[in-house]
mmCIF file of C-alpha atoms and ligand atoms in Angstrom:
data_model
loop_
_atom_site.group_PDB
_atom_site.id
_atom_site.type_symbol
_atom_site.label_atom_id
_atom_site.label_comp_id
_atom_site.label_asym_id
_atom_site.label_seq_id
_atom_site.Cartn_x
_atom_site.Cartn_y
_atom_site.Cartn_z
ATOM 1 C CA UNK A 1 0.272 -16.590 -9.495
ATOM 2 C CA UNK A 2 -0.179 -13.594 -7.585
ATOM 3 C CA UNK A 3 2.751 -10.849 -7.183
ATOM 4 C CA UNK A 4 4.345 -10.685 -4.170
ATOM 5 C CA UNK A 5 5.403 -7.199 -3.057
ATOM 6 C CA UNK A 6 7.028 -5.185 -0.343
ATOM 7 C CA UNK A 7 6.208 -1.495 -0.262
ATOM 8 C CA UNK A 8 8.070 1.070 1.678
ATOM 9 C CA UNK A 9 6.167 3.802 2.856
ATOM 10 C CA UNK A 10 8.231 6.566 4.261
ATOM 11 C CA UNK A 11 5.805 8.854 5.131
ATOM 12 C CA UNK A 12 7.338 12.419 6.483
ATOM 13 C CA UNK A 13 10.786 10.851 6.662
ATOM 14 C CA UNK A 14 14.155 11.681 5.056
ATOM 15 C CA UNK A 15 15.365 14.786 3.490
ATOM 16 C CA UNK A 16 16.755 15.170 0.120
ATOM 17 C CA UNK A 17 20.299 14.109 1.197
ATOM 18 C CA UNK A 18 18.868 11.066 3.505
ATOM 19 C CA UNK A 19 16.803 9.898 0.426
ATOM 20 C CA UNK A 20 20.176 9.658 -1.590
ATOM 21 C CA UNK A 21 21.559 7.605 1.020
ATOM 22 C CA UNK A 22 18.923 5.315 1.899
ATOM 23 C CA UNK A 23 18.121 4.828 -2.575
ATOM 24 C CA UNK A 24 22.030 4.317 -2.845
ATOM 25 C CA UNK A 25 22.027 1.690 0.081
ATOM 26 C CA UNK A 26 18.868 0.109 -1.706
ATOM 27 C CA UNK A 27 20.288 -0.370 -4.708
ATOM 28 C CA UNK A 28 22.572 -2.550 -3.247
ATOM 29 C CA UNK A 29 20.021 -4.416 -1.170
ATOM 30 C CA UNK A 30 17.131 -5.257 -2.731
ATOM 31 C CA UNK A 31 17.426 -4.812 -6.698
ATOM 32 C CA UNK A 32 16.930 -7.684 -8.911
ATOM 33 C CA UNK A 33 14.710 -9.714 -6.360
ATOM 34 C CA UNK A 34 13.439 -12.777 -7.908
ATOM 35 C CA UNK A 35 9.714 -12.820 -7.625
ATOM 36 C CA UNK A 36 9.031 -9.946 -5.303
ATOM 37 C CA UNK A 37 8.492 -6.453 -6.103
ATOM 38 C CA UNK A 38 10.459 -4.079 -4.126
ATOM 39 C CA UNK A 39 8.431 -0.382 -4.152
ATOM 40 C CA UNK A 40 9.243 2.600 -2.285
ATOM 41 C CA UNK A 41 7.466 5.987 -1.529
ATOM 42 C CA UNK A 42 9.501 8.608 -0.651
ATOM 43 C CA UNK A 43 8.016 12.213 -0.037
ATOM 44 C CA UNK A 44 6.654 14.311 -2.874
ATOM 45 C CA UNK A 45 9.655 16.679 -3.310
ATOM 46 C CA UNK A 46 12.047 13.822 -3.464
ATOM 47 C CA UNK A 47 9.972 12.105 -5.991
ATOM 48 C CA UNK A 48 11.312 12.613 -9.281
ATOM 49 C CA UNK A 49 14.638 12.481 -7.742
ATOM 50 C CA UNK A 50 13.906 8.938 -6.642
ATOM 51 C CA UNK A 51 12.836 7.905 -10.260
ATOM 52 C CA UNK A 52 15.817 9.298 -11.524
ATOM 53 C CA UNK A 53 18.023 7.059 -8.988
ATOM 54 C CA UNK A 54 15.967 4.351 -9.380
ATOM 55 C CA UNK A 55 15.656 4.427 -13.257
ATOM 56 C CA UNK A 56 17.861 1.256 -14.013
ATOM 57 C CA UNK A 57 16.583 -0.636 -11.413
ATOM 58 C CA UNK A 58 13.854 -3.031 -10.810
ATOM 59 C CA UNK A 59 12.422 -1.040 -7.691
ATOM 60 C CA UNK A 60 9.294 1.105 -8.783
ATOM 61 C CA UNK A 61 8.233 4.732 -7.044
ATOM 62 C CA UNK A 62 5.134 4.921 -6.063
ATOM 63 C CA UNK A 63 3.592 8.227 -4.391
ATOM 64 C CA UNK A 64 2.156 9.041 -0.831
ATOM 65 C CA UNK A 65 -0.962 10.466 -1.988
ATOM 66 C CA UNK A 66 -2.111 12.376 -4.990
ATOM 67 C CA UNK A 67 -5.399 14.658 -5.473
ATOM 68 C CA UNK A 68 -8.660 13.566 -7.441
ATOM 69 C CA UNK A 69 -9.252 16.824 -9.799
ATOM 70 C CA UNK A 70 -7.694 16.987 -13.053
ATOM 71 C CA UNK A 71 -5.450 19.859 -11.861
ATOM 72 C CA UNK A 72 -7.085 23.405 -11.418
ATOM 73 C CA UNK A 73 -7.523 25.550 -8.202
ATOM 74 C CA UNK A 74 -6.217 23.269 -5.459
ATOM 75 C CA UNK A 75 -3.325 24.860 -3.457
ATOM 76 C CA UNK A 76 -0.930 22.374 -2.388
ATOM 77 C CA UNK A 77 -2.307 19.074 -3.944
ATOM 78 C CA UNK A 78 -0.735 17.270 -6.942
ATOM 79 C CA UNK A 79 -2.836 15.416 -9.779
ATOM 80 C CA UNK A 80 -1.917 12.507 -11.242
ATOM 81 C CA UNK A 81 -0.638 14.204 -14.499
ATOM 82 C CA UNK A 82 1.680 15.631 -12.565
ATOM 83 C CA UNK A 83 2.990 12.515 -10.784
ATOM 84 C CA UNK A 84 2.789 10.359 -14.511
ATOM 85 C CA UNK A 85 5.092 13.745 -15.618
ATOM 86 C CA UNK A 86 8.139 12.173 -13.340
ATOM 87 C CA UNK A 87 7.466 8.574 -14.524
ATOM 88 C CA UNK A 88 5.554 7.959 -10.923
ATOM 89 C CA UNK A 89 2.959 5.643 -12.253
ATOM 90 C CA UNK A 90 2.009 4.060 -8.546
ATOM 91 C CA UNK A 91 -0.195 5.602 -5.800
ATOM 92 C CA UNK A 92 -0.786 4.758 -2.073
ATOM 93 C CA UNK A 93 -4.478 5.549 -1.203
ATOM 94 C CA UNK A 94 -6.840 5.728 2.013
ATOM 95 C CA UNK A 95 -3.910 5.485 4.285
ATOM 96 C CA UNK A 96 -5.037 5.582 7.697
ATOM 97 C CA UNK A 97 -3.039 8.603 8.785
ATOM 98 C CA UNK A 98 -4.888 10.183 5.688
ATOM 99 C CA UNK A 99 -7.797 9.488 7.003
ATOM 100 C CA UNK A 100 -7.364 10.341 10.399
ATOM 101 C CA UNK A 101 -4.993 13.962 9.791
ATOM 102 C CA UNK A 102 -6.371 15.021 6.629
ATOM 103 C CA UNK A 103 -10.392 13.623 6.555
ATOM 104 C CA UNK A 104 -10.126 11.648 4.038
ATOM 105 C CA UNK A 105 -13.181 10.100 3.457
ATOM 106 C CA UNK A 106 -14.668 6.469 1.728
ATOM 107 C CA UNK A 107 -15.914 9.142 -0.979
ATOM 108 C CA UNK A 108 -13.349 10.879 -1.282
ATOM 109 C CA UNK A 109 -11.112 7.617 -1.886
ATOM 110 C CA UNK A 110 -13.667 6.919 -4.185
ATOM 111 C CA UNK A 111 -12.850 9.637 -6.464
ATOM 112 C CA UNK A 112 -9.229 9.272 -5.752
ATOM 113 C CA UNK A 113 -9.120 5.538 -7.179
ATOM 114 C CA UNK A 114 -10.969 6.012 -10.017
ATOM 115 C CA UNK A 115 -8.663 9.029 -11.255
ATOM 116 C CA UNK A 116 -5.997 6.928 -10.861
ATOM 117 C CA UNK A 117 -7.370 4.160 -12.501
ATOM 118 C CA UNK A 118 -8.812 6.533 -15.258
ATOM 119 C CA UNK A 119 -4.784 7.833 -15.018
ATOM 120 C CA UNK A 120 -3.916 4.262 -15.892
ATOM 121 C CA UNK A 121 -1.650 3.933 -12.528
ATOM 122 C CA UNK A 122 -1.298 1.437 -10.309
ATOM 123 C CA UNK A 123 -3.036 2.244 -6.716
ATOM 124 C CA UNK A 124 -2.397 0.485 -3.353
ATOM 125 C CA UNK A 125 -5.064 0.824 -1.868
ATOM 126 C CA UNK A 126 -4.950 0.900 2.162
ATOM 127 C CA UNK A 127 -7.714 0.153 4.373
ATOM 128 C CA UNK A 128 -8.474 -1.099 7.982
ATOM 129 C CA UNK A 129 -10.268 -1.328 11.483
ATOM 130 C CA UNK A 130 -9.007 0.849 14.442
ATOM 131 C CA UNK A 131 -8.769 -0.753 18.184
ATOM 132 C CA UNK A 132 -12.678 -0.481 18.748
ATOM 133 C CA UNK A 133 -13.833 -1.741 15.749
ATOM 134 C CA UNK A 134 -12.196 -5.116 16.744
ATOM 135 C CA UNK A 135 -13.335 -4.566 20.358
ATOM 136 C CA UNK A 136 -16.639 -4.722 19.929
ATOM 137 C CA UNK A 137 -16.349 -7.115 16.971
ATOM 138 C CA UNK A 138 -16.701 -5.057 13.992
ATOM 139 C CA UNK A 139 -13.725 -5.420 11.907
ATOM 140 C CA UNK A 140 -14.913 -7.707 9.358
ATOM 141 C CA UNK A 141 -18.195 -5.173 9.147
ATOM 142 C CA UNK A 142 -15.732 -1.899 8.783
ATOM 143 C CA UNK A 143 -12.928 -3.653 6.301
ATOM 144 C CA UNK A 144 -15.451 -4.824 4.000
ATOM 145 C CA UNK A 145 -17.890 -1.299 4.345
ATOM 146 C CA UNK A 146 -14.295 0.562 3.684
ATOM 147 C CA UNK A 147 -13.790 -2.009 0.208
ATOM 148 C CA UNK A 148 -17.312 -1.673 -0.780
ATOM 149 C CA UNK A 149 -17.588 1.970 -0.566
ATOM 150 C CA UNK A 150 -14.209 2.921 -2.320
ATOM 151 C CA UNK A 151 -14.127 -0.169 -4.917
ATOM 152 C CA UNK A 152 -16.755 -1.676 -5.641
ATOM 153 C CA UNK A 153 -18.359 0.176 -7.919
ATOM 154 C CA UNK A 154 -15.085 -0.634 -10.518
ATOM 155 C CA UNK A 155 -15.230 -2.230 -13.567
ATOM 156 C CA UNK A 156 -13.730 -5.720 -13.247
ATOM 157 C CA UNK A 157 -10.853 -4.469 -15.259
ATOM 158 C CA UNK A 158 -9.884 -2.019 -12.873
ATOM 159 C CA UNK A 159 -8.805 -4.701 -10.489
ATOM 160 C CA UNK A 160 -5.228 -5.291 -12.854
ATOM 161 C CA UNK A 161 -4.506 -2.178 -11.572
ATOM 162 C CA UNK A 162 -5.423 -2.331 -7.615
ATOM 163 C CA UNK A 163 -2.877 -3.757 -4.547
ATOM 164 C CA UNK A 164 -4.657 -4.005 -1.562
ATOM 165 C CA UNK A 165 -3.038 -3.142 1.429
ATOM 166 C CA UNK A 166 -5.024 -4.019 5.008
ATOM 167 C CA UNK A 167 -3.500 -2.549 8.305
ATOM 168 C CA UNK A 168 -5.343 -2.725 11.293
ATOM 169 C CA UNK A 169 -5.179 0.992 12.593
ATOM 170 C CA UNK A 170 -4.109 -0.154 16.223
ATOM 171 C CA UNK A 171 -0.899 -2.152 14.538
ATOM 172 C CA UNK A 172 0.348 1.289 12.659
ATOM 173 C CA UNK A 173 3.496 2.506 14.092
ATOM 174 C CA UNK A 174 2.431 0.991 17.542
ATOM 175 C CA UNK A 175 4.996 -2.185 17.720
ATOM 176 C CA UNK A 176 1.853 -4.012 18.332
ATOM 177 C CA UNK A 177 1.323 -6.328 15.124
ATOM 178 C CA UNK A 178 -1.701 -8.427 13.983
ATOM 179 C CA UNK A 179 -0.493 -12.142 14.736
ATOM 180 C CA UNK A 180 -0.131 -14.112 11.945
ATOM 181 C CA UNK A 181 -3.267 -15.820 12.324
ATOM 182 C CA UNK A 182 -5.360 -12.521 12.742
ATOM 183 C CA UNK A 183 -4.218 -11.453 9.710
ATOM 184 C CA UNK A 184 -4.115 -14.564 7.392
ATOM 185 C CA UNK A 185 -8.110 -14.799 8.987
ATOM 186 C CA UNK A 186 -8.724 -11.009 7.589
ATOM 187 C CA UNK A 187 -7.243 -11.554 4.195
ATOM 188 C CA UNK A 188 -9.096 -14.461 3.886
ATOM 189 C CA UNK A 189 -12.022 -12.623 4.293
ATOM 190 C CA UNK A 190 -11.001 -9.553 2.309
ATOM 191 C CA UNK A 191 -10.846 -11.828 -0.885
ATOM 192 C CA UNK A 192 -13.515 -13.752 -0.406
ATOM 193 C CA UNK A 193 -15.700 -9.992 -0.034
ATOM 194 C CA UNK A 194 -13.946 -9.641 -3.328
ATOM 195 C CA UNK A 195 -14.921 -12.883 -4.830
ATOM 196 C CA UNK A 196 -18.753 -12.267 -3.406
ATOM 197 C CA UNK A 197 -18.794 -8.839 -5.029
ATOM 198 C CA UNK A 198 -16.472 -9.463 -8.649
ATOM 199 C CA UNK A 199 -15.526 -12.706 -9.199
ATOM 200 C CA UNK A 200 -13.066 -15.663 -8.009
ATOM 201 C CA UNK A 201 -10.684 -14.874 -10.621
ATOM 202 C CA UNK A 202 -10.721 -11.377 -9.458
ATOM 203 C CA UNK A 203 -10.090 -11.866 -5.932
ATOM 204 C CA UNK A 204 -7.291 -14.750 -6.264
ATOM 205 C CA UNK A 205 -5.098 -12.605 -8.535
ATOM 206 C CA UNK A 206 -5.530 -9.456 -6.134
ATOM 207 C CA UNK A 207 -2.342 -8.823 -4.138
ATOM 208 C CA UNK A 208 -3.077 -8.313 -0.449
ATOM 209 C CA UNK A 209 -0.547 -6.580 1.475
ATOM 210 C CA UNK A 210 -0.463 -6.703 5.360
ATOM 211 C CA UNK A 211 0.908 -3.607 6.977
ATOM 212 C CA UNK A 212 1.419 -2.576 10.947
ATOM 213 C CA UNK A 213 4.329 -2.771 12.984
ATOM 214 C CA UNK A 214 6.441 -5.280 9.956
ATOM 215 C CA UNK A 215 9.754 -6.333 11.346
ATOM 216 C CA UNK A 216 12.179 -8.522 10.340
ATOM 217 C CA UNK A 217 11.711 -10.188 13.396
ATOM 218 C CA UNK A 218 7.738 -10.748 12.570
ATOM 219 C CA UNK A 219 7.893 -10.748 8.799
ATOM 220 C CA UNK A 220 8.595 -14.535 8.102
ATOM 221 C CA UNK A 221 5.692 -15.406 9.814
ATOM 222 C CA UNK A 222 3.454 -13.057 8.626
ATOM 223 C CA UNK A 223 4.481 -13.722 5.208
ATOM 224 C CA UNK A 224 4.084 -17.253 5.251
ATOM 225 C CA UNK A 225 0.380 -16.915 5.581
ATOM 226 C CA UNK A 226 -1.702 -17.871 2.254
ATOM 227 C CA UNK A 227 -3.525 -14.807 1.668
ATOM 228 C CA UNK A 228 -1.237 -12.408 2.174
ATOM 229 C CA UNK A 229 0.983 -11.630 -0.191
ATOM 230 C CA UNK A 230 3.801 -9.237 1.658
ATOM 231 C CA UNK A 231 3.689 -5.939 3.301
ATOM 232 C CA UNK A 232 3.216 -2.159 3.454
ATOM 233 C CA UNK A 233 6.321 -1.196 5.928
ATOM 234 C CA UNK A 234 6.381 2.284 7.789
ATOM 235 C CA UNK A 235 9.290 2.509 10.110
ATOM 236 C CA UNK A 236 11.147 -0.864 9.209
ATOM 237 C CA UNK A 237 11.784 1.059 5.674
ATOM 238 C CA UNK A 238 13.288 3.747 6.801
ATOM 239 C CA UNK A 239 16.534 1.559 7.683
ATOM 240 C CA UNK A 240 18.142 -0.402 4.300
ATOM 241 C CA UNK A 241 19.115 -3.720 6.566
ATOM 242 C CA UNK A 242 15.894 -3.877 7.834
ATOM 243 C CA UNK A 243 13.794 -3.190 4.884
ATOM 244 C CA UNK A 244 16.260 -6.006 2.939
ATOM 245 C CA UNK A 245 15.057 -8.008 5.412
ATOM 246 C CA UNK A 246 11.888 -7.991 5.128
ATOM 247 C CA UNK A 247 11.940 -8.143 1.331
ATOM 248 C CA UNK A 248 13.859 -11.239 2.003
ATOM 249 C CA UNK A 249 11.585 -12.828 4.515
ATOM 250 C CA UNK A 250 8.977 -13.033 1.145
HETATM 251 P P1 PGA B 1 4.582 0.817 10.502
HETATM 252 O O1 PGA B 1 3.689 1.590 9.417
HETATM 253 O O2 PGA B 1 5.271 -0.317 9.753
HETATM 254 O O3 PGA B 1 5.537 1.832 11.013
HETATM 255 O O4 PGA B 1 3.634 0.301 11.526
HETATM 256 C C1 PGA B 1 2.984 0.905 8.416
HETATM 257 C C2 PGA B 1 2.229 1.889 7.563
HETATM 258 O O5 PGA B 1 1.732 2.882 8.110
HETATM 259 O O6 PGA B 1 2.100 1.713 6.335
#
């Protein structure tokens, strides 16, 4: 059986006092969740904080981003020693905004995954076609160049530790959402790329996550779909009765 999960990505939301309240309203919410786990990813500096609230609960921390050096002469980045150090021990990688602000490249993902693989943490992995691509047809093309180039060059065993999360670029933050059927008809396709490239075993144990515009208006729906196996949230995790929600709607 494959894990469900709902992530919360807070991106650069919530100070140190707003993380206390929205962790302290969580706990309440959505601890102890039979057969869905609840992660959130608050911003580096309230990281260790986070862990610290969250310690006796079943909802992991998992990081925004993290460098692929060791450590050394990289002003303002943070290695994955550093993020193991605060018992952080999941990642989100190749979000789109990453890509887009910061240049983060397939090859640069690359080397990101495999550090934190190497690291022995868990990585979500995030991936996905902007507007045009699925204009002009060429989102099943992009999604699976985007898996190949970062992935596939994993060992097998690698894949225990990978979450895959696919949001369409144009669905990020936008209101506009992939429809059910879009995204149950990308997933599909993301593990059967999987499947072609590792194995069957492989790609039917792989979480899929879909993220873009998750509400707990949409998330039923969404979540009901075969292949995907719950959601990366942006904005809908910034508020604890919508977030429950949508841990709910699993
Ligand atoms: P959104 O963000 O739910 O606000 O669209 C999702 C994400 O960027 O992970």
């Amino acid at each position: 059986m494959r894990k469900k999960i709902v992530a919360g990505n807070w991106k650069m939301n919530k100070n140190l006092a707003e993380t206390g309240n929205l962790l302290g309203e969580l706990k309440g919410r959505v601890d102890q969740i039979d057969n869905v786990e609840v992660i959130v990813a608050p911003t580096f500096t309230n990281l260790y904080y986070s862990f610290e609230q969250l310690r006796e609960t079943t909802i992991t921390v998992a990081a925004q981003n993290m460098h692929q050096a060791a450590n050394g002469a990289f002003t303002g980045e943070i290695s994955a020693d550093m993020l193991k150090s605060i018992g952080v021990e999941t990642v989100i990688l190749g979000h789109s905004e990453r890509r887009a602000h910061f240049g983060e490249t397939d090859a640069i993902l690359k080397e990101k995954v495999v550090t934190a693989i190497q690291k022995e943490m868990t990585v979500i992995f995030c991936f996905g076609e902007e507007l045009n691509d699925r204009k002009s047809d060429k989102h099943f093309d992009l999604v699976a160049s985007q898996l190949k180039n970062a992935l596939f060059d994993l060992d097998k065993s690698a894949w225990s530790q990978i979450i895959l999360a696919y949001e369409p670029v144009w669905a990020i933050g936008t209101g506009e959402t992939a429809s059910p059927k879009q995204a149950q008809e990308m997933h599909a396709f993301i593990r059967k790329t999987i499947a072609k490239a590792f194995d069957q075993q492989i790609a039917d144990q792989v979480s899929i996550l879909y993220g873009g515009s998750v509400k707990p208006a949409n998330a039923k729906e969404i979540f009901a779909k075969q292949d995907v196996d719950g959601g990366l949230i942006g904005g809908a995790a910034l508020d604890a009765e919508s977030f429950e929600a949508i841990v709910r709607a699993i």
